Amino acid sequence: MSVAGARKGNEAEGTVLPSTGTEIDPPANNPRASDRANHAASEVNDLTDAPFASSSLDKVALVLLSVQHFSNSWISRSSEFAFPLFFIHLYTNTLLPSSLYGFLTTAIAIVFSGSMGTLVDRFRTRKLDCVRAFIVAQKLATMISYGLFCLLFYVKNLQSDAKNDGRGQDGGARNANVWSLLAAIVIAGCPLILSNVGVSVAVERDWVTTISEGSQARLSRLNAIMRRIDLLTKLLAPLFVSLLTSTAGYPTSCVILLGMSGATAGFEIIWIGTVYHRFGALKADEDRLIGEEHEAIELSSPAPIEAVASEAQAAASFRLPKESRARMLSSQRKLYVWAKSQALDWRTFAIMPIFTSSITIALLYMSALSFDPQFIAYLKSETTYSDAFVAGMRSICVFTGLMGTFYAPFSHRKIGLVRTGTWSLFILLLPLVLTLIALYIGAEPEKYRPAWNTALLFSGLAISRIGLWSFDLTQLQLVQTALSTHPRRNSLMVLQFAMQNAFDLGHYGLTIGWSRPSELRNAAITSYAFLIVATILYIGVYARRERGHLIHLDRLGLEGLEHLLGGKRRHD
């Protein structure tokens, strides 16, 4: 069946090609013809997912956007790495401050991430103002946090009171002054993480989707560039912070990072305007949305005279200005309206086919098999690896993650988005078996690890990063494409952030439950089970529904086996 034939559609069956939005007309009541049509439809679905015609981008504009994203991501990654270091250095003999900060700020992100997407949708006709507001909030929260850390570093009695789990040099009860400052840092961290979400949704989702102008090639390229910058800053910013702390010391490092946050604030507020004006598609999209709003107002029928008179009488009898009536709304009513709006967004998102892929990537955040603080603590406690060696292995994993951002666009062009996601999950899942083996077998009582154990431990992690970041890019483009025309696309897209944060919170729960470094392998095997569930969900539910099959058994002459195994038939 040709693609043109597939476009005819069938009102009775309503069979739609998910990747293209086209429909397939069913063949006559002939089982063999039906089978051939089913496979032809599946083939069309596979192929229409694959082509990525080349589409150029303004190179100068692309450089401007990359510089903006690098600056913003650098400061964000620096604070993510610096804050836990400062907590550990100040509040000695405890990991509680760092854990509390991570847990509470992540919980806030789960609850209010949806509101950030709603704001982006609400101000889609004022894109530049929206992003600038998020940048201002982001930089202010970062600077306030660094300022509070400076108090702990430079006020002598505070620094001494923070020692020994916040009990001071002599022990005893916890000191209220340093724990109050910890609470203030956590409070500052809440708008920080929400503004980070806001910038990410506005620039990496909304702007990138708009700039691509419906071109899959542009979208794939833009997503890959943004992810490569994320990975580069994830590698380089911690190295920079480590260099600062080891040479200038913690107090001076805090001051330098505070100054950098202030300097980049002014730079980014100005620079983002240059980026906006260089990409004409952003202004064109605003004009289109404004035109649609005006057209909707003009097309709306005027209210009947009786209704107008009735409304006027009601307003006259009420005799309160609009502002006063708005102020009379109770906080409970506002909370109810907000909760109802969030529930509506969740229901809308949950019934979409793309929701399954969002659950898949959220489940990946449960993994304890990555270079997070808990895994590094395990390496420091249970092995004899030096800091330099651990840093080197972490750098290799970041490098292989970068390889994944090059593999993904190439694979998108060759086999399409859906199948790239399938292969990426296998590349993620299978190598981690090596890491699990190394965690359970070969560890000596004296913490010495034989060479083969070290090779398995880190090679499994490194190879799996290719699959992780390839799937991340693929799923991002899938959800961008699925929601590109939805009027509340950012409100829905940000719900994926909330799910990711929720499972990230579950990851914290695993490491809290098995808090001793020697118990990391228990958390690792449990999180690996979640990775298996994620793979089954994506391949067995999402990919099978999108493609109509798992593998092309018809090419092997095994059509009957496909039906025996329950292969999806588009027409009965």
CSV table of C-alpha atoms in Angstrom, one decimal, residues 87-547:
chain,number,residue,atom,x,y,z
A,87,PHE,CA,27.2,20.9,53.0
A,88,ILE,CA,29.7,18.1,53.6
A,89,HIS,CA,32.5,20.5,54.3
A,90,LEU,CA,30.5,22.6,56.8
A,91,TYR,CA,28.2,20.0,58.4
A,92,THR,CA,30.8,17.3,59.2
A,93,ASN,CA,30.0,13.7,60.2
A,94,THR,CA,26.6,13.7,58.5
A,95,LEU,CA,25.0,13.5,55.1
A,96,LEU,CA,21.6,14.8,56.5
A,97,PRO,CA,21.8,18.4,55.2
A,98,SER,CA,22.6,17.3,51.7
A,99,SER,CA,19.9,14.6,51.7
A,100,LEU,CA,17.3,17.0,53.1
A,101,TYR,CA,18.1,19.6,50.5
A,102,GLY,CA,17.9,17.1,47.7
A,103,PHE,CA,14.7,15.5,49.0
A,104,LEU,CA,12.8,18.7,49.8
A,105,THR,CA,13.7,20.6,46.6
A,106,THR,CA,12.8,17.5,44.5
A,107,ALA,CA,9.5,17.2,46.3
A,108,ILE,CA,8.7,20.9,45.5
A,109,ALA,CA,9.6,20.2,41.9
A,110,ILE,CA,7.2,17.3,41.7
A,111,VAL,CA,4.3,19.4,43.0
A,112,PHE,CA,4.8,22.7,41.2
A,113,SER,CA,6.6,21.7,37.9
A,114,GLY,CA,3.2,21.7,36.2
A,115,SER,CA,2.7,25.3,37.1
A,116,MET,CA,5.9,26.2,35.3
A,117,GLY,CA,4.6,24.7,32.1
A,118,THR,CA,1.3,26.6,32.6
A,119,LEU,CA,3.2,29.8,32.9
A,120,VAL,CA,5.1,29.1,29.6
A,121,ASP,CA,1.8,28.4,27.9
A,122,ARG,CA,0.2,31.5,29.3
A,123,PHE,CA,3.0,33.7,28.1
A,124,ARG,CA,3.5,32.0,24.7
A,125,THR,CA,2.8,35.4,23.1
A,126,ARG,CA,5.5,37.0,25.2
A,127,LYS,CA,8.2,34.3,25.0
A,128,LEU,CA,11.2,36.7,25.7
A,129,ASP,CA,9.7,38.2,28.8
A,130,CYS,CA,8.8,34.8,30.1
A,131,VAL,CA,12.4,33.4,29.7
A,132,ARG,CA,13.9,36.6,31.2
A,133,ALA,CA,11.7,36.3,34.3
A,134,PHE,CA,12.8,32.7,34.8
A,135,ILE,CA,16.4,33.7,34.4
A,136,VAL,CA,16.1,36.5,37.0
A,137,ALA,CA,14.4,34.2,39.5
A,138,GLN,CA,17.1,31.5,38.8
A,139,LYS,CA,20.0,33.8,39.3
A,140,LEU,CA,18.6,35.5,42.4
A,141,ALA,CA,17.9,32.2,44.1
A,142,THR,CA,21.4,31.0,43.2
A,143,MET,CA,23.1,34.1,44.5
A,144,ILE,CA,21.0,34.0,47.8
A,145,SER,CA,22.1,30.4,48.3
A,146,TYR,CA,25.7,31.2,47.8
A,147,GLY,CA,25.4,34.3,50.1
A,148,LEU,CA,24.0,32.1,52.9
A,149,PHE,CA,26.9,29.6,52.4
A,150,CYS,CA,29.3,32.6,52.7
A,151,LEU,CA,27.8,33.4,56.1
A,152,LEU,CA,28.5,29.9,57.2
A,153,PHE,CA,32.1,30.1,55.9
A,154,TYR,CA,33.1,33.5,57.1
A,155,VAL,CA,31.3,33.9,60.4
A,156,LYS,CA,33.6,32.0,62.7
A,157,ASN,CA,31.1,30.9,65.4
A,158,LEU,CA,28.7,29.7,62.6
A,159,GLN,CA,31.4,27.6,61.0
A,160,SER,CA,32.3,26.0,64.3
A,161,ASP,CA,28.7,25.5,65.3
A,162,ALA,CA,28.1,23.6,62.0
A,163,LYS,CA,30.7,21.0,62.8
A,164,ASN,CA,29.9,17.6,64.1
A,165,ASP,CA,26.4,17.3,62.7
A,166,GLY,CA,25.5,20.9,63.5
A,167,ARG,CA,26.3,20.3,67.2
A,168,GLY,CA,29.6,22.2,67.4
A,169,GLN,CA,33.0,21.0,68.5
A,170,ASP,CA,31.8,19.9,71.9
A,171,GLY,CA,28.7,17.9,70.7
A,172,GLY,CA,25.5,18.2,72.6
A,173,ALA,CA,22.2,19.5,71.1
A,174,ARG,CA,22.0,20.7,67.5
A,175,ASN,CA,22.7,24.5,67.2
A,176,ALA,CA,19.6,26.3,66.0
A,177,ASN,CA,21.5,29.0,64.2
A,178,VAL,CA,23.2,26.8,61.7
A,179,TRP,CA,20.1,24.6,61.2
A,180,SER,CA,18.1,27.8,60.6
A,181,LEU,CA,20.6,28.8,57.9
A,182,LEU,CA,20.2,25.3,56.4
A,183,ALA,CA,16.4,25.9,56.3
A,184,ALA,CA,17.0,29.2,54.5
A,185,ILE,CA,19.2,27.5,51.9
A,186,VAL,CA,16.5,24.9,51.3
A,187,ILE,CA,13.9,27.6,51.0
A,188,ALA,CA,16.1,29.4,48.4
A,189,GLY,CA,16.6,26.1,46.6
A,190,CYS,CA,12.9,25.7,46.0
A,191,PRO,CA,12.5,28.7,43.5
A,192,LEU,CA,15.9,27.7,42.1
A,193,ILE,CA,14.8,24.3,41.0
A,194,LEU,CA,11.5,25.6,39.8
A,195,SER,CA,13.1,28.3,37.7
A,196,ASN,CA,15.5,25.7,36.3
A,197,VAL,CA,12.5,23.7,35.2
A,198,GLY,CA,11.0,26.9,33.7
A,199,VAL,CA,14.1,27.8,31.7
A,200,SER,CA,14.3,24.2,30.5
A,201,VAL,CA,10.7,24.0,29.4
A,202,ALA,CA,10.7,27.5,27.8
A,203,VAL,CA,14.0,27.2,25.9
A,204,GLU,CA,14.7,23.5,25.4
A,205,ARG,CA,11.1,22.5,24.7
A,206,ASP,CA,9.0,25.5,23.6
A,207,TRP,CA,11.6,27.5,21.8
A,208,VAL,CA,13.3,24.6,20.2
A,209,THR,CA,10.0,23.1,18.9
A,210,THR,CA,9.0,26.5,17.5
A,211,ILE,CA,12.4,27.1,15.8
A,212,SER,CA,12.3,23.7,14.2
A,213,GLU,CA,9.1,24.8,12.3
A,214,GLY,CA,7.9,21.2,12.0
A,215,SER,CA,11.1,19.9,10.5
A,216,GLN,CA,12.2,16.6,12.1
A,217,ALA,CA,15.8,17.2,10.9
A,218,ARG,CA,15.9,20.6,12.6
A,219,LEU,CA,14.3,19.3,15.8
A,220,SER,CA,16.7,16.3,16.0
A,221,ARG,CA,19.7,18.6,15.4
A,222,LEU,CA,18.7,21.2,18.0
A,223,ASN,CA,17.9,18.6,20.6
A,224,ALA,CA,21.3,16.9,20.1
A,225,ILE,CA,23.1,20.2,20.4
A,226,MET,CA,21.3,21.2,23.6
A,227,ARG,CA,22.0,17.7,25.1
A,228,ARG,CA,25.7,17.8,24.2
A,229,ILE,CA,26.0,21.2,25.9
A,230,ASP,CA,24.3,19.6,29.0
A,231,LEU,CA,26.8,16.8,29.0
A,232,LEU,CA,29.8,19.0,28.5
A,233,THR,CA,28.8,21.3,31.4
A,234,LYS,CA,28.1,18.2,33.5
A,235,LEU,CA,31.7,17.1,32.9
A,236,LEU,CA,33.5,20.4,33.0
A,237,ALA,CA,31.6,22.4,35.6
A,238,PRO,CA,32.3,19.9,38.5
A,239,LEU,CA,36.0,19.8,37.4
A,240,PHE,CA,36.1,23.6,37.6
A,241,VAL,CA,34.5,23.6,41.1
A,242,SER,CA,36.9,20.9,42.3
A,243,LEU,CA,39.8,23.0,41.0
A,244,LEU,CA,38.5,26.1,42.8
A,245,THR,CA,38.0,24.3,46.1
A,246,SER,CA,41.4,22.5,46.0
A,247,THR,CA,43.4,25.7,45.1
A,248,ALA,CA,41.5,28.7,46.5
A,249,GLY,CA,39.7,26.9,49.3
A,250,TYR,CA,35.9,26.5,50.0
A,251,PRO,CA,35.2,30.1,51.3
A,252,THR,CA,36.9,31.8,48.4
A,253,SER,CA,35.3,29.3,45.9
A,254,CYS,CA,31.9,30.3,47.3
A,255,VAL,CA,32.6,34.0,46.7
A,256,ILE,CA,33.9,33.3,43.2
A,257,LEU,CA,30.8,31.2,42.3
A,258,LEU,CA,28.6,33.9,43.7
A,259,GLY,CA,30.3,36.5,41.5
A,260,MET,CA,30.0,34.3,38.4
A,261,SER,CA,26.2,33.9,39.1
A,262,GLY,CA,25.8,37.7,39.2
A,263,ALA,CA,27.9,38.3,36.1
A,264,THR,CA,26.1,35.6,34.0
A,265,ALA,CA,22.7,37.0,35.2
A,266,GLY,CA,23.4,40.3,33.4
A,267,PHE,CA,24.9,38.6,30.4
A,268,GLU,CA,22.0,36.1,29.9
A,269,ILE,CA,19.3,38.7,30.3
A,270,ILE,CA,20.8,40.7,27.5
A,271,TRP,CA,22.0,37.8,25.4
A,272,ILE,CA,18.7,35.9,25.3
A,273,GLY,CA,17.1,39.0,23.6
A,274,THR,CA,19.7,38.7,20.9
A,275,VAL,CA,18.9,35.0,20.5
A,276,TYR,CA,15.2,35.8,20.3
A,277,HIS,CA,15.5,38.4,17.6
A,278,ARG,CA,17.8,36.2,15.5
A,279,PHE,CA,15.3,33.4,15.3
A,280,GLY,CA,12.4,34.9,13.3
A,281,ALA,CA,10.3,31.9,13.9
A,282,LEU,CA,9.8,32.8,17.5
A,283,LYS,CA,8.2,36.2,16.7
A,284,ALA,CA,6.3,34.7,13.8
A,285,ASP,CA,4.8,32.1,16.2
A,286,GLU,CA,3.8,34.9,18.6
A,287,ASP,CA,2.1,36.8,15.8
A,288,ARG,CA,0.3,33.7,14.7
A,289,LEU,CA,-1.0,33.0,18.3
A,290,ILE,CA,-2.1,36.6,18.7
A,291,GLY,CA,-3.9,36.5,15.3
A,292,GLU,CA,-5.7,33.3,16.4
A,293,GLU,CA,-6.8,34.9,19.6
A,294,HIS,CA,-8.2,38.0,17.8
A,295,GLU,CA,-9.9,35.8,15.2
A,296,ALA,CA,-11.5,33.7,18.0
A,297,ILE,CA,-12.8,36.9,19.6
A,298,GLU,CA,-14.2,38.3,16.3
A,299,LEU,CA,-15.9,35.0,15.5
A,300,SER,CA,-17.5,34.7,18.9
A,301,SER,CA,-21.2,35.6,18.6
A,302,PRO,CA,-22.3,38.7,20.5
A,303,ALA,CA,-24.4,38.0,23.6
A,304,PRO,CA,-28.2,38.5,23.2
A,305,ILE,CA,-29.6,41.8,24.3
A,306,GLU,CA,-31.6,40.1,27.1
A,307,ALA,CA,-28.4,38.4,28.4
A,308,VAL,CA,-26.5,41.7,28.3
A,309,ALA,CA,-29.3,43.5,30.2
A,310,SER,CA,-29.5,40.6,32.8
A,311,GLU,CA,-25.7,40.8,33.3
A,312,ALA,CA,-25.8,44.6,33.7
A,313,GLN,CA,-28.6,44.2,36.3
A,314,ALA,CA,-26.6,41.6,38.2
A,315,ALA,CA,-23.5,43.8,38.1
A,316,ALA,CA,-25.4,46.8,39.3
A,317,SER,CA,-26.9,44.8,42.2
A,318,PHE,CA,-23.5,43.5,43.2
A,319,ARG,CA,-21.9,47.0,43.0
A,320,LEU,CA,-18.4,45.8,43.7
A,321,PRO,CA,-15.5,46.4,41.4
A,322,LYS,CA,-13.9,43.5,39.6
A,323,GLU,CA,-10.8,43.7,41.6
A,324,SER,CA,-12.7,43.5,44.9
A,325,ARG,CA,-14.6,40.5,43.8
A,326,ALA,CA,-11.3,38.8,42.8
A,327,ARG,CA,-9.8,39.5,46.2
A,328,MET,CA,-12.9,37.8,47.8
A,329,LEU,CA,-11.8,34.5,46.4
A,330,SER,CA,-10.5,32.5,49.3
A,331,SER,CA,-7.2,30.8,49.2
A,332,GLN,CA,-9.0,27.5,49.5
A,333,ARG,CA,-10.9,28.3,46.3
A,334,LYS,CA,-7.7,29.2,44.5
A,335,LEU,CA,-6.1,26.0,45.6
A,336,TYR,CA,-9.1,24.0,44.4
A,337,VAL,CA,-9.0,25.7,41.0
A,338,TRP,CA,-5.2,25.0,40.8
A,339,ALA,CA,-5.6,21.3,41.8
A,340,LYS,CA,-8.5,20.9,39.3
A,341,SER,CA,-6.4,22.3,36.5
A,342,GLN,CA,-3.5,20.0,37.4
A,343,ALA,CA,-5.8,17.0,37.5
A,344,LEU,CA,-7.2,17.9,34.1
A,345,ASP,CA,-3.7,18.2,32.6
A,346,TRP,CA,-2.8,14.8,34.1
A,347,ARG,CA,-6.0,13.1,32.7
A,348,THR,CA,-5.3,14.7,29.3
A,349,PHE,CA,-1.7,13.5,29.3
A,350,ALA,CA,-2.5,10.0,30.6
A,351,ILE,CA,-4.8,9.1,27.8
A,352,MET,CA,-2.2,10.1,25.1
A,353,PRO,CA,-0.2,7.3,23.5
A,354,ILE,CA,3.0,9.2,24.2
A,355,PHE,CA,2.4,8.9,28.0
A,356,THR,CA,3.8,5.4,28.1
A,357,SER,CA,7.1,6.6,26.8
A,358,SER,CA,7.1,9.3,29.4
A,359,ILE,CA,6.6,6.7,32.1
A,360,THR,CA,9.5,4.8,30.6
A,361,ILE,CA,12.0,7.6,30.9
A,362,ALA,CA,10.8,8.5,34.3
A,363,LEU,CA,11.5,4.9,35.5
A,364,LEU,CA,15.1,5.3,34.4
A,365,TYR,CA,15.5,7.9,37.1
A,366,MET,CA,15.1,5.1,39.7
A,367,SER,CA,18.5,3.8,38.7
A,368,ALA,CA,21.3,3.7,41.3
A,369,LEU,CA,23.7,2.6,38.6
A,370,SER,CA,25.2,6.0,37.7
A,371,PHE,CA,27.8,8.4,39.0
A,372,ASP,CA,25.6,10.0,41.6
A,373,PRO,CA,26.8,10.9,45.1
A,374,GLN,CA,25.8,7.5,46.6
A,375,PHE,CA,27.8,5.6,44.0
A,376,ILE,CA,30.8,7.8,44.5
A,377,ALA,CA,30.5,7.3,48.3
A,378,TYR,CA,30.4,3.5,47.6
A,379,LEU,CA,33.6,3.8,45.6
A,380,LYS,CA,35.3,5.8,48.3
A,381,SER,CA,34.2,3.5,51.1
A,382,GLU,CA,34.4,0.0,49.6
A,383,THR,CA,37.3,0.2,47.1
A,384,THR,CA,40.9,1.5,47.0
A,385,TYR,CA,40.4,3.6,43.9
A,386,SER,CA,42.0,7.1,44.1
A,387,ASP,CA,40.0,10.3,43.6
A,388,ALA,CA,41.8,10.8,40.3
A,389,PHE,CA,40.9,7.4,39.0
A,390,VAL,CA,37.2,7.9,40.0
A,391,ALA,CA,37.2,11.3,38.3
A,392,GLY,CA,38.7,9.7,35.2
A,393,MET,CA,36.1,6.9,35.1
A,394,ARG,CA,33.3,9.5,35.5
A,395,SER,CA,34.8,11.5,32.6
A,396,ILE,CA,34.8,8.4,30.4
A,397,CYS,CA,31.1,7.9,31.2
A,398,VAL,CA,30.3,11.5,30.3
A,399,PHE,CA,32.2,11.0,27.0
A,400,THR,CA,30.3,7.9,26.1
A,401,GLY,CA,27.1,9.8,26.9
A,402,LEU,CA,28.2,12.4,24.4
A,403,MET,CA,28.6,9.5,21.9
A,404,GLY,CA,25.0,8.7,22.5
A,405,THR,CA,24.0,12.2,21.4
A,406,PHE,CA,25.7,11.6,18.1
A,407,TYR,CA,24.3,8.1,17.7
A,408,ALA,CA,20.7,9.1,18.2
A,409,PRO,CA,20.4,11.6,15.3
A,410,PHE,CA,22.1,9.1,13.0
A,411,SER,CA,19.8,6.3,14.1
A,412,HIS,CA,16.8,8.6,13.7
A,413,ARG,CA,17.6,9.1,10.1
A,414,LYS,CA,18.2,5.4,9.4
A,415,ILE,CA,15.5,3.6,11.3
A,416,GLY,CA,13.2,6.2,12.8
A,417,LEU,CA,12.4,7.4,16.3
A,418,VAL,CA,10.5,4.5,17.7
A,419,ARG,CA,13.0,1.8,16.8
A,420,THR,CA,15.9,4.0,17.9
A,421,GLY,CA,14.2,4.1,21.3
A,422,THR,CA,14.0,0.3,21.4
A,423,TRP,CA,17.6,-0.2,20.5
A,424,SER,CA,18.7,2.5,22.9
A,425,LEU,CA,17.0,0.7,25.8
A,426,PHE,CA,18.8,-2.5,25.0
A,427,ILE,CA,22.2,-0.6,24.8
A,428,LEU,CA,21.3,0.8,28.3
A,429,LEU,CA,20.1,-2.4,29.8
A,430,LEU,CA,22.5,-5.2,28.7
A,431,PRO,CA,25.9,-3.6,29.6
A,432,LEU,CA,24.7,-3.0,33.1
A,433,VAL,CA,24.7,-6.7,33.7
A,434,LEU,CA,28.5,-6.4,33.8
A,435,THR,CA,28.3,-3.8,36.4
A,436,LEU,CA,25.9,-5.9,38.6
A,437,ILE,CA,28.3,-8.8,38.3
A,438,ALA,CA,31.2,-6.6,39.5
A,439,LEU,CA,29.2,-5.4,42.5
A,440,TYR,CA,28.4,-9.0,43.6
A,441,ILE,CA,31.5,-10.9,42.6
A,442,GLY,CA,35.2,-10.2,43.0
A,443,ALA,CA,35.2,-7.7,45.9
A,444,GLU,CA,38.0,-8.5,48.3
A,445,PRO,CA,37.6,-8.1,52.1
A,446,GLU,CA,40.5,-5.6,52.0
A,447,LYS,CA,38.6,-3.5,49.4
A,448,TYR,CA,41.0,-4.5,46.7
A,449,ARG,CA,39.4,-5.0,43.3
A,450,PRO,CA,41.1,-7.3,40.7
A,451,ALA,CA,41.5,-5.8,37.2
A,452,TRP,CA,38.7,-7.9,35.7
A,453,ASN,CA,36.3,-6.6,38.3
A,454,THR,CA,37.2,-3.0,37.7
A,455,ALA,CA,36.9,-3.5,34.0
A,456,LEU,CA,33.4,-5.0,34.3
A,457,LEU,CA,32.3,-2.3,36.8
A,458,PHE,CA,33.2,0.7,34.7
A,459,SER,CA,32.8,-0.7,31.2
A,460,GLY,CA,29.2,-1.6,31.9
A,461,LEU,CA,28.5,1.8,33.2
A,462,ALA,CA,30.3,3.6,30.3
A,463,ILE,CA,28.6,1.6,27.5
A,464,SER,CA,25.2,2.0,29.1
A,465,ARG,CA,25.5,5.8,28.9
A,466,ILE,CA,25.3,5.6,25.1
A,467,GLY,CA,21.9,4.0,25.4
A,468,LEU,CA,20.8,6.3,28.2
A,469,TRP,CA,21.5,9.5,26.4
A,470,SER,CA,20.3,8.2,23.0
A,471,PHE,CA,17.0,7.2,24.5
A,472,ASP,CA,16.8,10.5,26.3
A,473,LEU,CA,17.1,12.4,23.0
A,474,THR,CA,14.8,10.0,21.2
A,475,GLN,CA,12.0,10.2,23.8
A,476,LEU,CA,12.4,14.0,24.0
A,477,GLN,CA,11.7,14.3,20.3
A,478,LEU,CA,8.8,11.9,20.4
A,479,VAL,CA,7.1,13.9,23.1
A,480,GLN,CA,7.9,17.2,21.3
A,481,THR,CA,6.4,15.9,18.1
A,482,ALA,CA,3.3,14.4,19.8
A,483,LEU,CA,2.5,17.6,21.7
A,484,SER,CA,3.7,20.1,19.0
A,485,THR,CA,0.2,21.2,18.0
A,486,HIS,CA,-1.5,20.9,21.4
A,487,PRO,CA,-2.6,24.3,22.8
A,488,ARG,CA,-1.2,23.4,26.3
A,489,ARG,CA,1.8,21.5,25.1
A,490,ASN,CA,4.2,23.0,27.7
A,491,SER,CA,1.7,22.4,30.6
A,492,LEU,CA,1.6,18.7,29.5
A,493,MET,CA,5.3,18.4,28.7
A,494,VAL,CA,6.3,19.6,32.1
A,495,LEU,CA,4.3,16.7,33.7
A,496,GLN,CA,7.1,14.5,32.5
A,497,PHE,CA,9.5,16.5,34.6
A,498,ALA,CA,7.2,15.9,37.6
A,499,MET,CA,7.3,12.1,36.9
A,500,GLN,CA,11.0,12.1,36.6
A,501,ASN,CA,11.4,14.0,39.8
A,502,ALA,CA,9.0,11.5,41.5
A,503,PHE,CA,11.1,8.5,40.5
A,504,ASP,CA,14.3,10.4,41.3
A,505,LEU,CA,12.8,10.8,44.8
A,506,GLY,CA,12.3,7.0,44.8
A,507,HIS,CA,15.9,6.6,44.0
A,508,TYR,CA,16.7,8.7,47.1
A,509,GLY,CA,14.5,6.3,49.0
A,510,LEU,CA,16.4,3.3,47.8
A,511,THR,CA,19.7,4.7,49.0
A,512,ILE,CA,18.2,5.9,52.3
A,513,GLY,CA,16.7,2.4,52.9
A,514,TRP,CA,20.1,0.9,52.1
A,515,SER,CA,22.2,3.7,53.5
A,516,ARG,CA,25.4,1.9,54.1
A,517,PRO,CA,27.8,2.1,51.2
A,518,SER,CA,28.2,-1.7,51.4
A,519,GLU,CA,24.5,-2.1,50.7
A,520,LEU,CA,24.6,-0.2,47.4
A,521,ARG,CA,24.4,-3.4,45.4
A,522,ASN,CA,20.9,-4.1,46.9
A,523,ALA,CA,19.8,-0.7,45.6
A,524,ALA,CA,21.5,-1.4,42.3
A,525,ILE,CA,19.7,-4.7,41.7
A,526,THR,CA,16.4,-3.2,42.7
A,527,SER,CA,16.8,-0.3,40.4
A,528,TYR,CA,17.8,-2.6,37.6
A,529,ALA,CA,14.4,-4.3,37.9
A,530,PHE,CA,12.9,-0.9,37.3
A,531,LEU,CA,15.0,-0.6,34.1
A,532,ILE,CA,13.6,-3.9,33.0
A,533,VAL,CA,10.0,-2.7,33.6
A,534,ALA,CA,10.8,0.5,31.7
A,535,THR,CA,12.1,-1.5,28.7
A,536,ILE,CA,9.0,-3.8,28.7
A,537,LEU,CA,6.7,-0.8,28.9
A,538,TYR,CA,8.3,0.9,26.0
A,539,ILE,CA,8.8,-2.1,23.7
A,540,GLY,CA,5.8,-4.1,24.6
A,541,VAL,CA,3.3,-1.3,24.9
A,542,TYR,CA,4.4,1.9,23.2
A,543,ALA,CA,6.5,0.7,20.3
A,544,ARG,CA,4.2,-2.3,19.6
A,545,ARG,CA,1.2,0.1,19.5
A,546,GLU,CA,3.0,2.6,17.3
A,547,ARG,CA,4.5,0.1,14.8
